[in-house]
Amino acid sequence: MTGIILYGPPASGKSTITRTLTALDSRLQLLRRLKAGEGRRAEYRMTTYAHLQQLRSRGEILWENTAYSSVYAVDRPELSRLVEAGKVPVVHLGQPDAVKALLSCTSMAWLVVSLTCPRPVAMARIEARNTGDDSARRLTWDQTAPLAVTDLKIDTSAVTPEWAAALIRSAHQVIAGGASVRSVAPGR
């Protein structure tokens, strides 16, 4: 099984491209991270801090971070559930250490896709969301470090979500077939 990591700062296109990917291929499914806290609920499995602590004590948290007054976590049980159901997990991450953690703590292969766009485009997208935490998201955008190594790098302001999703899906098929996409990927 080969999963897909979509890496990027807020408003880089992770959610839009995931919706397009899952429309192209029903085997692809967003791994909805756990979230304890307030704010946006879409794309998350809401939980409690106590439940996160239980998972943490059992070694079931693969990665967690704190942002926007909430705790977010990628958990092994959800990843296992998707894989056992024959789904290809699509994971949204925004920290280089999160990518390293996922690559090192699972036996899965991963296609790592870095999504980016110019800051003014991201700021307009953040404002359009109207989530009430624009300044925190702008700060997070500014603090998101680029990945040193990726399989694909896509500027989401330069292509349509459909084009990006088709490229990601093609690269995923190459990697899932045992080949390396690094020799054919743009932005390397």
Short mmCIF file of C-alpha atoms in Angstrom, two decimals:
data_model
loop_
_atom_site.label_atom_id
_atom_site.label_comp_id
_atom_site.label_asym_id
_atom_site.label_seq_id
_atom_site.Cartn_x
_atom_site.Cartn_y
_atom_site.Cartn_z
CA MET A 1 0.00 0.00 0.00
CA THR A 2 1.24 3.46 -0.89
CA GLY A 3 -0.32 6.45 0.84
CA ILE A 4 -0.29 10.09 -0.20
CA ILE A 5 0.98 12.95 1.94
CA LEU A 6 -0.17 16.41 0.89
CA TYR A 7 2.19 18.84 2.57
CA GLY A 8 1.79 22.57 2.73
CA PRO A 9 0.85 25.64 4.71
CA PRO A 10 -2.74 26.74 5.29
CA ALA A 11 -4.58 27.59 2.06
CA SER A 12 -2.06 25.83 -0.18
CA GLY A 13 -4.80 23.66 -1.67
CA LYS A 14 -4.72 20.45 0.37
CA SER A 15 -8.48 20.23 0.90
CA THR A 16 -9.46 21.27 -2.62
CA ILE A 17 -7.06 18.82 -4.22
CA THR A 18 -8.14 16.02 -1.88
CA ARG A 19 -11.79 16.53 -2.88
CA THR A 20 -10.75 16.39 -6.53
CA LEU A 21 -8.57 13.30 -5.97
CA THR A 22 -11.33 11.39 -4.18
CA ALA A 23 -13.76 12.27 -6.98
CA LEU A 24 -11.29 10.79 -9.51
CA ASP A 25 -10.65 7.59 -7.56
CA SER A 26 -12.90 6.24 -4.82
CA ARG A 27 -10.01 4.22 -3.36
CA LEU A 28 -8.38 7.47 -2.25
CA GLN A 29 -9.71 8.73 1.08
CA LEU A 30 -8.77 11.57 3.40
CA LEU A 31 -7.34 10.38 6.70
CA ARG A 32 -9.36 12.65 8.94
CA ARG A 33 -7.01 13.64 11.75
CA LEU A 34 -8.17 13.69 15.34
CA LYS A 35 -8.79 17.14 16.76
CA ALA A 36 -9.31 18.20 20.37
CA GLY A 37 -10.32 21.82 20.71
CA GLU A 38 -12.47 24.46 19.10
CA GLY A 39 -12.82 25.84 15.60
CA ARG A 40 -13.23 24.16 12.24
CA ARG A 41 -14.66 20.65 12.37
CA ALA A 42 -14.76 19.75 8.70
CA GLU A 43 -12.16 17.14 7.77
CA TYR A 44 -11.49 16.20 11.41
CA ARG A 45 -12.66 13.53 13.83
CA MET A 46 -13.44 15.53 16.94
CA THR A 47 -12.26 14.01 20.20
CA THR A 48 -11.26 14.91 23.74
CA TYR A 49 -7.88 15.62 25.27
CA ALA A 50 -8.43 12.58 27.51
CA HIS A 51 -8.93 10.32 24.48
CA LEU A 52 -5.74 11.67 22.91
CA GLN A 53 -3.89 10.90 26.14
CA GLN A 54 -5.21 7.32 26.07
CA LEU A 55 -3.99 6.87 22.50
CA ARG A 56 -0.67 8.50 23.37
CA SER A 57 -0.15 6.14 26.33
CA ARG A 58 -0.72 3.14 24.03
CA GLY A 59 1.71 4.46 21.41
CA GLU A 60 -1.10 4.95 18.88
CA ILE A 61 -0.31 8.57 17.99
CA LEU A 62 1.94 8.75 14.93
CA TRP A 63 2.13 12.55 14.95
CA GLU A 64 0.54 15.40 16.84
CA ASN A 65 0.81 19.14 16.83
CA THR A 66 -0.81 22.11 18.49
CA ALA A 67 -2.22 24.99 16.46
CA TYR A 68 -5.13 27.42 16.67
CA SER A 69 -5.70 26.48 20.36
CA SER A 70 -6.31 22.84 19.40
CA VAL A 71 -4.39 19.56 19.29
CA TYR A 72 -4.34 17.62 16.02
CA ALA A 73 -3.18 14.01 15.69
CA VAL A 74 -2.60 11.31 13.10
CA ASP A 75 -3.43 8.03 14.80
CA ARG A 76 -2.42 4.48 13.94
CA PRO A 77 -5.95 3.00 14.38
CA GLU A 78 -7.43 5.28 11.70
CA LEU A 79 -4.54 4.65 9.32
CA SER A 80 -4.91 0.90 9.85
CA ARG A 81 -8.68 1.09 9.35
CA LEU A 82 -8.28 2.80 5.97
CA VAL A 83 -5.59 0.38 4.78
CA GLU A 84 -7.55 -2.68 5.92
CA ALA A 85 -10.59 -1.34 4.01
CA GLY A 86 -8.48 -1.17 0.84
CA LYS A 87 -8.39 2.63 0.85
CA VAL A 88 -5.38 4.77 -0.02
CA PRO A 89 -4.92 7.25 2.83
CA VAL A 90 -4.45 10.90 1.90
CA VAL A 91 -2.88 12.74 4.85
CA HIS A 92 -2.67 16.53 5.24
CA LEU A 93 0.50 17.70 7.00
CA GLY A 94 2.17 21.06 7.52
CA GLN A 95 5.35 20.37 9.47
CA PRO A 96 8.53 18.75 8.08
CA ASP A 97 8.86 16.70 11.28
CA ALA A 98 5.35 15.33 10.70
CA VAL A 99 6.39 14.00 7.30
CA LYS A 100 9.53 12.45 8.80
CA ALA A 101 7.46 10.85 11.56
CA LEU A 102 4.97 9.30 9.17
CA LEU A 103 7.71 8.03 6.86
CA SER A 104 9.60 6.45 9.74
CA CYS A 105 6.84 4.99 11.91
CA THR A 106 4.90 3.05 9.28
CA SER A 107 5.95 0.31 6.89
CA MET A 108 3.96 1.95 4.09
CA ALA A 109 5.41 3.67 1.08
CA TRP A 110 4.33 7.29 0.68
CA LEU A 111 4.06 9.72 -2.21
CA VAL A 112 5.05 13.08 -0.71
CA VAL A 113 3.53 16.06 -2.51
CA SER A 114 4.47 19.61 -1.57
CA LEU A 115 1.71 22.11 -2.33
CA THR A 116 2.54 25.78 -2.46
CA CYS A 117 1.31 29.08 -3.82
CA PRO A 118 2.43 32.71 -3.58
CA ARG A 119 1.72 34.37 -0.24
CA PRO A 120 -0.84 36.88 -1.67
CA VAL A 121 -2.86 34.00 -3.13
CA ALA A 122 -2.80 32.15 0.19
CA MET A 123 -3.82 35.28 2.09
CA ALA A 124 -6.80 35.79 -0.22
CA ARG A 125 -7.82 32.15 0.26
CA ILE A 126 -7.48 32.46 4.05
CA GLU A 127 -9.66 35.57 4.10
CA ALA A 128 -12.27 33.90 1.87
CA ARG A 129 -12.62 31.03 4.38
CA ASN A 130 -13.96 33.48 6.96
CA THR A 131 -12.90 31.29 9.89
CA GLY A 132 -12.20 34.20 12.23
CA ASP A 133 -8.57 33.24 12.84
CA ASP A 134 -6.92 34.83 9.82
CA SER A 135 -3.94 36.25 11.73
CA ALA A 136 -3.10 32.84 13.25
CA ARG A 137 -3.33 31.18 9.84
CA ARG A 138 -1.15 33.87 8.25
CA LEU A 139 1.44 33.29 10.98
CA THR A 140 1.30 29.53 10.42
CA TRP A 141 1.67 30.07 6.67
CA ASP A 142 4.77 32.19 7.28
CA GLN A 143 6.24 29.60 9.67
CA THR A 144 5.68 26.55 7.44
CA ALA A 145 9.09 25.42 6.25
CA PRO A 146 9.56 23.93 2.79
CA LEU A 147 10.37 20.24 2.60
CA ALA A 148 13.94 19.36 1.66
CA VAL A 149 12.84 16.34 -0.41
CA THR A 150 9.50 15.72 -2.09
CA ASP A 151 8.25 13.51 -4.87
CA LEU A 152 6.21 16.31 -6.42
CA LYS A 153 6.00 20.05 -5.91
CA ILE A 154 2.92 21.82 -7.25
CA ASP A 155 2.17 25.53 -7.27
CA THR A 156 -1.60 25.44 -6.85
CA SER A 157 -1.98 28.98 -8.17
CA ALA A 158 -0.53 27.91 -11.52
CA VAL A 159 -2.70 24.85 -12.24
CA THR A 160 -6.29 23.77 -11.80
CA PRO A 161 -7.22 21.38 -8.99
CA GLU A 162 -8.09 18.84 -11.68
CA TRP A 163 -4.62 19.08 -13.25
CA ALA A 164 -2.93 18.80 -9.86
CA ALA A 165 -5.08 15.81 -8.89
CA ALA A 166 -4.40 14.06 -12.19
CA LEU A 167 -0.64 14.56 -11.77
CA ILE A 168 -0.76 13.28 -8.18
CA ARG A 169 -2.85 10.27 -9.18
CA SER A 170 -0.44 9.42 -12.02
CA ALA A 171 2.57 9.75 -9.72
CA HIS A 172 0.83 7.58 -7.14
CA GLN A 173 0.22 4.88 -9.74
CA VAL A 174 3.92 4.96 -10.69
CA ILE A 175 5.09 4.65 -7.07
CA ALA A 176 2.45 2.06 -6.14
CA GLY A 177 3.71 0.03 -9.10
CA GLY A 178 7.20 0.00 -7.61
CA ALA A 179 8.84 2.63 -9.80
CA SER A 180 10.25 5.97 -8.73
CA VAL A 181 8.40 9.13 -9.63
CA ARG A 182 11.44 11.27 -8.83
CA SER A 183 12.74 10.96 -12.38
CA VAL A 184 9.53 12.27 -13.97
CA ALA A 185 8.22 14.77 -11.42
CA PRO A 186 8.29 18.49 -12.14
CA GLY A 187 9.74 20.80 -9.52
CA ARG A 188 12.57 18.48 -8.45
#
